Amino acid sequence: MKKQFFVLAEAVLMMAACGNKTGANNASAESTVTDSIATVAEEDIQKDIEAQLNTVYAKLREMDASGEGINTRELDNLFCSREFLELEDDVYEKARNATSPEETFSDEGWRWFPGISVAETVDSVAVELIMKGRVEVKFRLIDKRGVKARQHLVMLQEGGQWKIHNWIDEEAFPEGNYLDWMKSYLGAQTGEVLVAPDEDWTEEAVARQIKKYIQAVNETFAEGSGLSPFDLDKKYYTQYWNEVYNKVNEKDGKQPSVETCFFIDDNHWTGGLETPLMVQNIKVELTTGTTAEAVVTLKETEGGFSSKEILLLEYEKSEWRIHDWLEKSHDATGSILSNMEKYIEK
């Protein structure tokens, strides 16, 4: 049957009349880069990383020059990954409730000041590509006194920007890196990459979940079904997707016209095709212990039109969930999620 639009509440009236016209990874960091997975980063990635590092330390100098002190939490919020910030929130919450100095958590700002004062110069930047959207970066900092220090980071591409995901320093941090140190403080396992259980860590398991999702889409959009498409997001998409998606819907509900909404003609539930749909040629790549990428072909059962789609999935709440729809390439900066992030930040 044809796609339908649902009016659930006045606040989402315009959003419900539209889909996605604009359309457009998380694991513990490795302490070393092995020769088997590391390759020389492409020149544009190298330039982007260097530009981002210069932006980061320029902000640090700006804070220092203001005379109001350096707010490392603000730096983290500006330049660190989502997983890092979520862990940091939990760490701060636990530290606030500490009853003795031994129960607190602090690196005394070491990750931003590794034995030097405010860095004046960033140089000798070496970037190694681990996988799409994930790099390890080694570079040198020099402060105004000429004192030098080395830094080793893992960075992820999120929302079109390179974000700091982890600081690696065998001598500075008890677990050898900052991310695992926070996990250890919170009582989580360290020293391992977290993975989905064996029965779900298969290409077949990912493919089954995608087929299950398309079946739910068809049932939802079937004539007279009475089901809400918004429940598809709650059941089949990641928590972060839903957080961003809800903010988009809220902003769409305040727009003066449908034309200024993020969702206009089509939607992400069907890839812009008419239901019912068939899913064919599912090719899955398991990328990390909790993330996967699937290239699929969606085809209209009645109309015959088809579309090739790239889905990013994350293992969350004991099942594979859709985290993003990429456009016709593997570049996450042009994805639905990335464009939603940009829309709510305007």
PDB file of N, CA and C in Angstrom, residues 208-218 232-233 236-237 268-270 311 322 325:
ATOM      1  N   ARG A 208      19.107 -10.861   9.556  1.00  0.00           N
ATOM      2  CA  ARG A 208      17.791 -11.218  10.095  1.00  0.00           C
ATOM      3  C   ARG A 208      17.093 -10.000  10.702  1.00  0.00           C
ATOM      4  N   GLN A 209      17.854  -9.173  11.415  1.00  0.00           N
ATOM      5  CA  GLN A 209      17.255  -7.992  12.042  1.00  0.00           C
ATOM      6  C   GLN A 209      16.778  -6.991  10.992  1.00  0.00           C
ATOM      7  N   ILE A 210      17.525  -6.852   9.908  1.00  0.00           N
ATOM      8  CA  ILE A 210      17.112  -5.947   8.833  1.00  0.00           C
ATOM      9  C   ILE A 210      15.816  -6.446   8.190  1.00  0.00           C
ATOM     10  N   LYS A 211      15.737  -7.748   7.947  1.00  0.00           N
ATOM     11  CA  LYS A 211      14.510  -8.321   7.374  1.00  0.00           C
ATOM     12  C   LYS A 211      13.323  -8.129   8.329  1.00  0.00           C
ATOM     13  N   LYS A 212      13.594  -8.291   9.618  1.00  0.00           N
ATOM     14  CA  LYS A 212      12.542  -8.105  10.620  1.00  0.00           C
ATOM     15  C   LYS A 212      12.046  -6.660  10.613  1.00  0.00           C
ATOM     16  N   TYR A 213      12.989  -5.736  10.439  1.00  0.00           N
ATOM     17  CA  TYR A 213      12.624  -4.319  10.387  1.00  0.00           C
ATOM     18  C   TYR A 213      11.746  -4.023   9.170  1.00  0.00           C
ATOM     19  N   ILE A 214      12.140  -4.500   8.000  1.00  0.00           N
ATOM     20  CA  ILE A 214      11.355  -4.243   6.786  1.00  0.00           C
ATOM     21  C   ILE A 214       9.967  -4.867   6.897  1.00  0.00           C
ATOM     22  N   GLN A 215       9.872  -6.027   7.520  1.00  0.00           N
ATOM     23  CA  GLN A 215       8.563  -6.635   7.741  1.00  0.00           C
ATOM     24  C   GLN A 215       7.701  -5.731   8.621  1.00  0.00           C
ATOM     25  N   ALA A 216       8.316  -5.152   9.658  1.00  0.00           N
ATOM     26  CA  ALA A 216       7.581  -4.238  10.542  1.00  0.00           C
ATOM     27  C   ALA A 216       7.166  -2.972   9.795  1.00  0.00           C
ATOM     28  N   VAL A 217       8.013  -2.488   8.897  1.00  0.00           N
ATOM     29  CA  VAL A 217       7.671  -1.320   8.070  1.00  0.00           C
ATOM     30  C   VAL A 217       6.436  -1.629   7.227  1.00  0.00           C
ATOM     31  N   ASN A 218       6.454  -2.774   6.576  1.00  0.00           N
ATOM     32  CA  ASN A 218       5.313  -3.147   5.729  1.00  0.00           C
ATOM     33  C   ASN A 218       4.024  -3.261   6.544  1.00  0.00           C
ATOM     34  N   LEU A 232       8.495   2.574  15.080  1.00  0.00           N
ATOM     35  CA  LEU A 232       9.607   1.904  14.403  1.00  0.00           C
ATOM     36  C   LEU A 232      10.938   2.421  14.929  1.00  0.00           C
ATOM     37  N   ASP A 233      11.024   3.732  15.140  1.00  0.00           N
ATOM     38  CA  ASP A 233      12.263   4.315  15.668  1.00  0.00           C
ATOM     39  C   ASP A 233      12.548   3.807  17.075  1.00  0.00           C
ATOM     40  N   TYR A 236      13.487  -0.106  16.650  1.00  0.00           N
ATOM     41  CA  TYR A 236      14.536  -0.599  15.753  1.00  0.00           C
ATOM     42  C   TYR A 236      15.735   0.333  15.604  1.00  0.00           C
ATOM     43  N   TYR A 237      15.716   1.495  16.226  1.00  0.00           N
ATOM     44  CA  TYR A 237      16.813   2.456  16.087  1.00  0.00           C
ATOM     45  C   TYR A 237      17.508   2.670  17.429  1.00  0.00           C
ATOM     46  N   HIS A 268      12.722   8.172   6.345  1.00  0.00           N
ATOM     47  CA  HIS A 268      13.794   7.194   6.495  1.00  0.00           C
ATOM     48  C   HIS A 268      13.267   5.778   6.668  1.00  0.00           C
ATOM     49  N   TRP A 269      11.999   5.618   7.041  1.00  0.00           N
ATOM     50  CA  TRP A 269      11.481   4.284   7.303  1.00  0.00           C
ATOM     51  C   TRP A 269      11.479   3.410   6.052  1.00  0.00           C
ATOM     52  N   THR A 270      11.293   4.007   4.889  1.00  0.00           N
ATOM     53  CA  THR A 270      11.140   3.234   3.653  1.00  0.00           C
ATOM     54  C   THR A 270      12.193   3.549   2.605  1.00  0.00           C
ATOM     55  N   LEU A 311      23.212   0.935   5.571  1.00  0.00           N
ATOM     56  CA  LEU A 311      22.777   1.091   6.954  1.00  0.00           C
ATOM     57  C   LEU A 311      23.946   0.847   7.904  1.00  0.00           C
ATOM     58  N   ILE A 322      19.390   0.039  14.106  1.00  0.00           N
ATOM     59  CA  ILE A 322      19.852   0.970  13.071  1.00  0.00           C
ATOM     60  C   ILE A 322      20.336   2.249  13.722  1.00  0.00           C
ATOM     61  N   TRP A 325      21.445   6.005   8.330  1.00  0.00           N
ATOM     62  CA  TRP A 325      21.308   5.707   6.899  1.00  0.00           C
ATOM     63  C   TRP A 325      22.304   6.585   6.160  1.00  0.00           C
TER      64      TRP A 325
END
